[in-house]
Tab-separated table of C-alpha atoms and ligand atoms in Angstrom:
chain	number	residue	atom	x	y	z
A	1	MET	CA	137.139	76.917	154.499
A	2	ALA	CA	139.248	73.954	155.521
A	3	GLY	CA	142.078	72.729	153.327
A	4	ARG	CA	144.751	74.548	151.389
A	5	VAL	CA	142.334	76.067	148.937
A	6	GLY	CA	140.165	79.003	149.965
A	7	GLU	CA	136.662	79.842	148.861
A	8	PHE	CA	137.734	82.379	146.245
A	9	ASP	CA	140.420	80.136	144.709
A	10	LEU	CA	137.899	77.340	144.569
A	11	ILE	CA	135.387	79.468	142.661
A	12	LYS	CA	138.084	80.827	140.377
A	13	THR	CA	139.627	77.438	139.604
A	14	TYR	CA	136.546	75.270	139.242
A	15	PHE	CA	133.494	77.461	138.699
A	16	SER	CA	134.644	80.324	136.474
A	17	PRO	CA	134.223	78.895	132.996
A	18	PRO	CA	135.011	81.052	129.988
A	19	ALA	CA	131.347	81.845	129.613
A	20	HIS	CA	130.174	82.088	126.029
A	21	HIS	CA	126.517	82.837	125.857
A	22	GLU	CA	125.108	85.717	123.929
A	23	GLY	CA	122.754	86.541	126.766
A	24	LEU	CA	125.442	86.595	129.469
A	25	ARG	CA	126.945	90.090	129.703
A	26	LEU	CA	128.775	89.484	133.000
A	27	GLY	CA	129.338	86.082	134.594
A	28	VAL	CA	131.073	84.730	137.723
A	29	GLY	CA	133.232	87.242	139.577
A	30	ASP	CA	131.203	90.320	140.483
A	31	ASP	CA	128.371	90.860	142.955
A	32	CYS	CA	125.759	89.931	140.384
A	33	ALA	CA	125.625	88.379	136.949
A	34	LEU	CA	124.213	90.548	134.167
A	35	LEU	CA	121.815	88.735	131.855
A	36	ALA	CA	120.302	89.961	128.612
A	37	PRO	CA	117.319	87.796	127.631
A	38	SER	CA	116.465	87.757	123.931
A	39	SER	CA	114.080	90.503	122.951
A	40	GLY	CA	110.444	89.726	123.737
A	41	MET	CA	111.163	86.403	125.461
A	42	GLN	CA	109.880	85.327	128.867
A	43	LEU	CA	112.200	83.844	131.463
A	44	ALA	CA	111.433	80.416	132.903
A	45	VAL	CA	113.162	79.939	136.266
A	46	THR	CA	113.434	76.806	138.386
A	47	THR	CA	115.538	75.605	141.308
A	48	ASP	CA	116.285	72.206	142.805
A	49	THR	CA	118.246	71.144	145.862
A	50	MET	CA	120.125	67.891	146.483
A	51	VAL	CA	120.972	66.980	150.079
A	52	SER	CA	123.420	64.289	151.127
A	53	GLY	CA	121.605	61.341	152.678
A	54	VAL	CA	118.273	62.378	151.119
A	55	HIS	CA	118.895	62.717	147.365
A	56	PHE	CA	122.261	60.977	147.165
A	57	LEU	CA	124.807	59.155	149.288
A	58	PRO	CA	128.016	60.912	150.354
A	59	ASP	CA	130.215	58.413	148.511
A	60	ASP	CA	128.363	58.788	145.190
A	61	ASP	CA	130.553	59.569	142.175
A	62	PRO	CA	130.916	63.392	142.173
A	63	ARG	CA	130.892	63.549	138.358
A	64	GLY	CA	127.495	61.870	138.403
A	65	LEU	CA	126.261	64.288	141.086
A	66	GLY	CA	127.276	67.316	139.007
A	67	HIS	CA	125.517	65.779	136.012
A	68	LYS	CA	122.363	64.962	137.944
A	69	LEU	CA	122.111	68.402	139.531
A	70	VAL	CA	122.046	69.963	136.068
A	71	ALA	CA	119.772	67.227	134.687
A	72	VAL	CA	117.014	67.641	137.273
A	73	ASN	CA	116.895	71.394	136.670
A	74	LEU	CA	117.040	71.207	132.869
A	75	SER	CA	114.267	68.637	133.111
A	76	ASP	CA	112.027	71.271	134.711
A	77	LEU	CA	112.866	73.728	131.928
A	78	ALA	CA	112.110	71.007	129.367
A	79	ALA	CA	108.764	70.280	131.022
A	80	MET	CA	107.875	73.951	130.520
A	81	GLY	CA	109.147	74.074	126.924
A	82	ALA	CA	111.956	76.517	127.785
A	83	LYS	CA	115.391	76.733	126.167
A	84	PRO	CA	118.161	76.488	128.837
A	85	CYS	CA	120.339	79.612	129.218
A	86	TRP	CA	121.846	80.414	132.641
A	87	LEU	CA	122.664	78.419	135.777
A	88	PHE	CA	123.407	79.520	139.376
A	89	LEU	CA	125.078	77.048	141.750
A	90	ASN	CA	124.744	76.976	145.547
A	91	LEU	CA	127.404	74.681	146.918
A	92	THR	CA	127.759	73.673	150.581
A	93	LEU	CA	130.829	71.563	151.350
A	94	PRO	CA	132.034	70.193	154.701
A	95	ALA	CA	135.671	70.623	153.523
A	96	VAL	CA	137.483	71.155	150.259
A	97	ASP	CA	138.424	67.942	148.502
A	98	GLU	CA	139.808	69.255	145.226
A	99	GLY	CA	139.509	65.951	143.403
A	100	TRP	CA	135.849	65.795	144.393
A	101	VAL	CA	135.165	69.391	143.364
A	102	ALA	CA	136.973	68.978	140.022
A	103	ALA	CA	134.939	65.885	139.148
A	104	PHE	CA	131.679	67.479	140.305
A	105	ALA	CA	132.411	70.558	138.145
A	106	ASP	CA	133.259	68.314	135.179
A	107	GLY	CA	129.940	66.510	135.352
A	108	LEU	CA	128.086	69.792	135.770
A	109	PHE	CA	129.764	71.604	132.874
A	110	ALA	CA	129.590	68.656	130.477
A	111	LEU	CA	125.800	68.430	130.640
A	112	ALA	CA	125.308	72.203	130.823
A	113	GLN	CA	127.398	72.750	127.689
A	114	ALA	CA	125.621	69.973	125.845
A	115	HIS	CA	122.430	72.010	126.217
A	116	GLY	CA	123.871	75.489	125.687
A	117	ALA	CA	123.517	76.517	129.338
A	118	VAL	CA	126.220	78.559	131.055
A	119	LEU	CA	127.114	78.847	134.760
A	120	ALA	CA	126.572	82.530	135.552
A	121	GLY	CA	127.115	82.639	139.329
A	122	GLY	CA	126.498	81.009	142.648
A	123	ASP	CA	127.413	80.847	146.297
A	124	THR	CA	129.895	78.677	148.172
A	125	THR	CA	129.636	77.925	151.897
A	126	ARG	CA	130.895	75.424	154.419
A	127	GLY	CA	128.402	73.023	155.996
A	128	PRO	CA	126.811	69.592	155.527
A	129	LEU	CA	127.217	68.453	151.891
A	130	ALA	CA	124.353	69.837	149.802
A	131	PHE	CA	123.912	71.695	146.559
A	132	GLY	CA	121.281	73.603	144.739
A	133	LEU	CA	121.027	74.867	141.222
A	134	THR	CA	118.844	77.593	139.791
A	135	ALA	CA	118.291	77.267	136.062
A	136	MET	CA	116.893	80.000	133.857
A	137	GLY	CA	115.621	79.519	130.347
A	138	GLU	CA	113.722	81.435	127.690
A	139	LEU	CA	110.480	80.935	125.867
A	140	PRO	CA	108.064	83.045	123.835
A	141	PRO	CA	105.130	84.483	125.818
A	142	GLY	CA	102.210	82.071	125.740
A	143	ALA	CA	104.344	79.092	124.704
A	144	ALA	CA	104.875	77.550	128.163
A	145	LEU	CA	103.700	73.951	128.628
A	146	ARG	CA	101.527	74.323	131.724
A	147	ARG	CA	99.971	71.602	133.889
A	148	THR	CA	96.542	73.133	133.380
A	149	GLY	CA	95.724	72.421	129.743
A	150	ALA	CA	94.811	68.705	129.600
A	151	ARG	CA	91.350	68.109	128.108
A	152	ALA	CA	89.077	65.076	127.941
A	153	GLY	CA	89.975	63.085	124.819
A	154	ASP	CA	93.680	64.039	124.877
A	155	TRP	CA	96.227	61.275	124.544
A	156	LEU	CA	98.515	60.769	127.510
A	157	CYS	CA	102.143	60.287	126.448
A	158	VAL	CA	105.475	59.644	128.132
A	159	SER	CA	109.101	59.704	126.969
A	160	GLY	CA	111.776	57.098	127.770
A	161	VAL	CA	111.273	54.217	130.196
A	162	PRO	CA	109.934	55.349	133.573
A	163	GLY	CA	110.837	52.846	136.294
A	164	GLU	CA	114.414	52.061	135.296
A	165	ALA	CA	115.893	54.596	137.730
A	166	ALA	CA	113.798	53.147	140.557
A	167	ALA	CA	114.968	49.663	139.578
A	168	GLY	CA	118.538	50.962	139.862
A	169	LEU	CA	117.869	52.395	143.312
A	170	ALA	CA	116.171	49.222	144.551
A	171	HIS	CA	119.117	47.215	143.247
A	172	ARG	CA	121.524	49.496	145.026
A	173	LEU	CA	119.570	49.247	148.274
A	174	GLY	CA	119.567	45.435	147.984
A	175	GLN	CA	115.764	45.229	147.602
A	176	HIS	CA	116.255	43.084	144.508
A	177	ARG	CA	119.200	41.913	142.425
A	178	LEU	CA	119.558	42.603	138.725
A	179	PRO	CA	122.043	40.737	136.509
A	180	GLU	CA	125.263	42.740	136.091
A	181	GLY	CA	124.705	44.311	132.656
A	182	LEU	CA	121.138	45.261	133.476
A	183	ALA	CA	122.173	46.651	136.865
A	184	ALA	CA	124.647	48.944	135.080
A	185	GLN	CA	121.899	50.214	132.778
A	186	ALA	CA	119.484	50.831	135.650
A	187	LEU	CA	122.160	52.583	137.726
A	188	ALA	CA	123.037	54.783	134.745
A	189	ARG	CA	119.387	55.845	134.592
A	190	LEU	CA	119.474	56.653	138.295
A	191	HIS	CA	122.751	58.563	138.303
A	192	ARG	CA	122.792	60.038	134.797
A	193	PRO	CA	119.267	60.969	133.775
A	194	MET	CA	119.069	62.755	130.408
A	195	PRO	CA	116.815	65.816	130.500
A	196	ARG	CA	114.411	65.804	127.521
A	197	VAL	CA	115.246	69.339	126.443
A	198	ALA	CA	114.764	68.847	122.695
A	199	LEU	CA	111.446	67.097	123.296
A	200	GLY	CA	110.216	69.935	125.512
A	201	LEU	CA	111.013	72.462	122.787
A	202	ALA	CA	109.311	70.312	120.144
A	203	LEU	CA	106.159	70.078	122.276
A	204	ARG	CA	105.612	73.852	122.236
A	205	GLY	CA	102.383	74.551	120.430
A	206	LEU	CA	101.609	70.813	120.341
A	207	ALA	CA	101.114	69.497	123.890
A	208	THR	CA	98.150	70.747	125.919
A	209	SER	CA	99.974	70.066	129.225
A	210	ALA	CA	103.288	68.674	130.447
A	211	ILE	CA	105.213	67.782	133.606
A	212	ASP	CA	108.487	66.007	134.226
A	213	ILE	CA	108.414	62.816	136.276
A	214	SER	CA	110.509	63.279	139.374
A	215	ASP	CA	108.349	61.780	142.124
A	216	GLY	CA	106.609	58.917	140.315
A	217	LEU	CA	104.455	58.774	137.168
A	218	ALA	CA	101.147	58.315	139.005
A	219	GLN	CA	101.791	61.136	141.457
A	220	ASP	CA	103.085	63.562	138.827
A	221	LEU	CA	100.178	62.678	136.536
A	222	GLY	CA	97.956	63.497	139.509
A	223	HIS	CA	99.323	67.064	139.411
A	224	ILE	CA	98.273	67.463	135.755
A	225	LEU	CA	94.848	65.957	136.453
A	226	ALA	CA	94.231	68.202	139.460
A	227	ALA	CA	95.505	71.349	137.719
A	228	SER	CA	93.455	70.614	134.590
A	229	GLY	CA	90.306	69.423	136.402
A	230	VAL	CA	90.183	66.117	134.518
A	231	GLY	CA	90.831	62.391	135.089
A	232	ALA	CA	92.674	59.683	133.162
A	233	THR	CA	92.864	56.002	132.386
A	234	VAL	CA	96.327	54.454	132.060
A	235	GLU	CA	96.787	50.988	130.593
A	236	LEU	CA	99.654	49.163	132.281
A	237	ALA	CA	100.238	47.110	129.136
A	238	ARG	CA	101.146	50.336	127.308
A	239	LEU	CA	103.817	51.465	129.761
A	240	PRO	CA	107.237	51.362	128.057
A	241	SER	CA	109.223	48.273	129.066
A	242	SER	CA	112.900	47.353	128.798
A	243	PRO	CA	115.192	44.416	129.579
A	244	VAL	CA	115.719	45.891	133.070
A	245	LEU	CA	111.999	45.982	133.853
A	246	ALA	CA	111.335	42.643	132.130
A	247	ALA	CA	113.897	41.011	134.447
A	248	LEU	CA	111.786	41.887	137.518
A	249	PRO	CA	108.588	40.328	138.853
A	250	GLU	CA	105.661	42.029	137.114
A	251	ALA	CA	104.202	43.630	140.231
A	252	MET	CA	107.562	45.119	141.153
A	253	ALA	CA	108.110	46.441	137.627
A	254	TRP	CA	104.681	48.123	137.733
A	255	ARG	CA	105.503	49.714	141.067
A	256	HIS	CA	108.764	51.113	139.693
A	257	GLN	CA	107.064	52.339	136.497
A	258	LEU	CA	104.160	54.031	138.262
A	259	ALA	CA	105.587	55.169	141.596
A	260	GLY	CA	109.366	54.955	141.359
A	261	GLY	CA	110.358	58.491	140.522
A	262	ASP	CA	113.753	59.954	139.622
A	263	ASP	CA	112.857	59.333	135.957
A	264	TYR	CA	113.108	62.879	134.569
A	265	GLU	CA	111.003	61.825	131.623
A	266	LEU	CA	108.294	64.066	130.199
A	267	LEU	CA	104.647	63.189	130.747
A	268	PHE	CA	102.368	65.195	128.476
A	269	THR	CA	98.992	65.346	126.798
A	270	LEU	CA	98.333	65.700	123.077
A	271	PRO	CA	95.026	66.551	121.451
A	272	PRO	CA	93.913	63.665	119.194
A	273	GLU	CA	94.388	65.829	116.074
A	274	ALA	CA	98.119	66.096	116.922
A	275	ALA	CA	98.550	62.322	117.234
A	276	GLY	CA	99.763	62.041	113.653
A	277	ARG	CA	102.782	64.147	114.597
A	278	LEU	CA	104.045	61.774	117.308
A	279	HIS	CA	106.641	60.322	114.932
A	280	GLU	CA	108.084	63.804	114.237
A	281	LEU	CA	109.166	64.223	117.870
A	282	PRO	CA	112.927	64.121	118.590
A	283	GLU	CA	112.620	61.333	121.200
A	284	PRO	CA	110.579	58.126	121.207
A	285	VAL	CA	107.378	58.533	123.169
A	286	ALA	CA	104.658	56.061	124.132
A	287	VAL	CA	100.915	56.662	124.359
A	288	ILE	CA	99.929	55.176	127.738
A	289	GLY	CA	96.342	56.296	128.145
A	290	ARG	CA	93.623	58.887	127.677
A	291	ILE	CA	92.431	61.970	129.491
A	292	GLU	CA	88.786	61.765	130.559
A	293	ALA	CA	86.249	64.167	132.022
A	294	GLU	CA	85.646	62.010	135.110
A	295	PRO	CA	88.148	63.020	137.817
A	296	GLY	CA	90.607	60.479	139.252
A	297	LEU	CA	93.218	58.096	137.908
A	298	ARG	CA	92.100	54.675	136.691
A	299	LEU	CA	94.781	52.039	136.155
A	300	ILE	CA	93.967	49.021	133.997
A	301	ALA	CA	96.041	45.821	134.307
A	302	PRO	CA	96.914	43.916	131.110
A	303	ASP	CA	94.065	41.421	131.813
A	304	GLY	CA	91.599	44.330	131.794
A	305	ALA	CA	91.027	44.357	135.556
A	306	PRO	CA	91.280	47.565	137.589
A	307	PHE	CA	94.675	47.896	139.268
A	308	THR	CA	95.268	49.609	142.625
A	309	LEU	CA	98.535	51.242	143.479
A	310	ALA	CA	99.358	51.191	147.196
A	311	HIS	CA	101.757	54.107	147.039
A	312	GLN	CA	101.726	56.754	144.294
A	313	GLY	CA	105.165	58.271	144.607
A	314	HIS	CA	107.602	60.202	146.726
A	315	ASP	CA	106.671	62.912	149.253
A	316	HIS	CA	109.454	64.388	151.414
A	317	PHE	CA	107.139	65.130	154.315
A	318	ALA	CA	104.692	62.216	154.105
B	1	ADP	P1	129.163	88.024	147.317
B	1	ADP	O1	129.898	87.929	148.624
B	1	ADP	O2	129.161	89.390	146.718
B	1	ADP	O3	127.847	87.356	147.327
B	1	ADP	P2	130.707	85.789	146.536
B	1	ADP	O4	132.032	85.984	147.138
B	1	ADP	O5	129.738	84.888	147.206
B	1	ADP	O6	130.053	87.199	146.279
B	1	ADP	O7	130.881	85.284	145.043
B	1	ADP	C1	131.795	85.905	144.172
B	1	ADP	C2	131.410	85.552	142.754
B	1	ADP	O8	131.570	84.167	142.566
B	1	ADP	C3	129.986	85.888	142.375
B	1	ADP	O9	129.986	86.285	141.015
B	1	ADP	C4	129.257	84.589	142.536
B	1	ADP	O10	128.146	84.487	141.675
B	1	ADP	C5	130.336	83.600	142.157
B	1	ADP	N1	130.227	82.287	142.821
B	1	ADP	C6	130.371	81.981	144.128
B	1	ADP	N2	130.251	80.664	144.349
B	1	ADP	C7	130.027	80.110	143.135
B	1	ADP	C8	129.823	78.786	142.687
B	1	ADP	N3	129.809	77.731	143.509
B	1	ADP	N4	129.623	78.603	141.365
B	1	ADP	C9	129.604	79.639	140.511
B	1	ADP	N5	129.808	80.903	140.868
B	1	ADP	C10	130.020	81.149	142.164
B	2	MG	MG1	128.737	91.164	146.964
């Protein structure tokens, strides 16, 4: 590795936290970590990669990048109803910039600790800037929130305000301008998404299906509909709004809300008999539509007319 600091010093200095987790018997420093899942629990395992120039820009704030790397992975655990436990970091750096690494590690550990997850190992190599995280969580057998369980008659619900992150990205790319205070809020959504871990845990035994919105609400909803063999109607008037979205032309706000992506909100279905428990959930959620037997996604504009979306969301290879 280039620079004064070698690979092993780098790991020791920045990525060897005093790991306190009852299920971590051996952490960073040996050939493998040793994990002890709670008795009778299943492991939920997910991994996500972030590549410079694709998922972020090289001059992005490293603290935010560390945060977001953890957030996108914990969001997948949340969407499955799993409790976060262990993280494994794959870091590829063109050179060692200690200030950068320290800030990246700060952002990563702050969010991990907030959710009781511990860094248990990883790999460090030299190459074009990229990083991946593998996150492992626990859940009781049979408790996972799958994409397959949506049934006709279920309510379709979403957390947070999908579309704000996309508004932040469009602002950053100069596609539209937001007033300063609103731009800051939208950019915070883009760079510092908050994984809905507590909500995911609360939805165990309640939601019939769930997914986290990473590639756009319409596209990710499409995955639930296909996996469950159902369709849905979404009313645009019921999509959560905010000062950021209200500051944009309506058609642009709808596009961000439905196809923007990078939201890391939970989209889930609730049987009608569970609707009375919506207010018990740990995060505000909105009911945006209904699951129906007829396949396909029907979007209804506020005036009652059918609405067509030109582009449903993000696809790396499309
Ligand atoms: P090996 O050559 O046996 O694969 P490494 O030298 O790659 O081992 O890693 C040594 C130890 O440091 C291992 O415990 C590994 O999990 C950990 N490690 C390496 N890179 C990172 C990183 N970026 N973050 C956390 N742990 C890391
Ligand atoms: Mg080894």
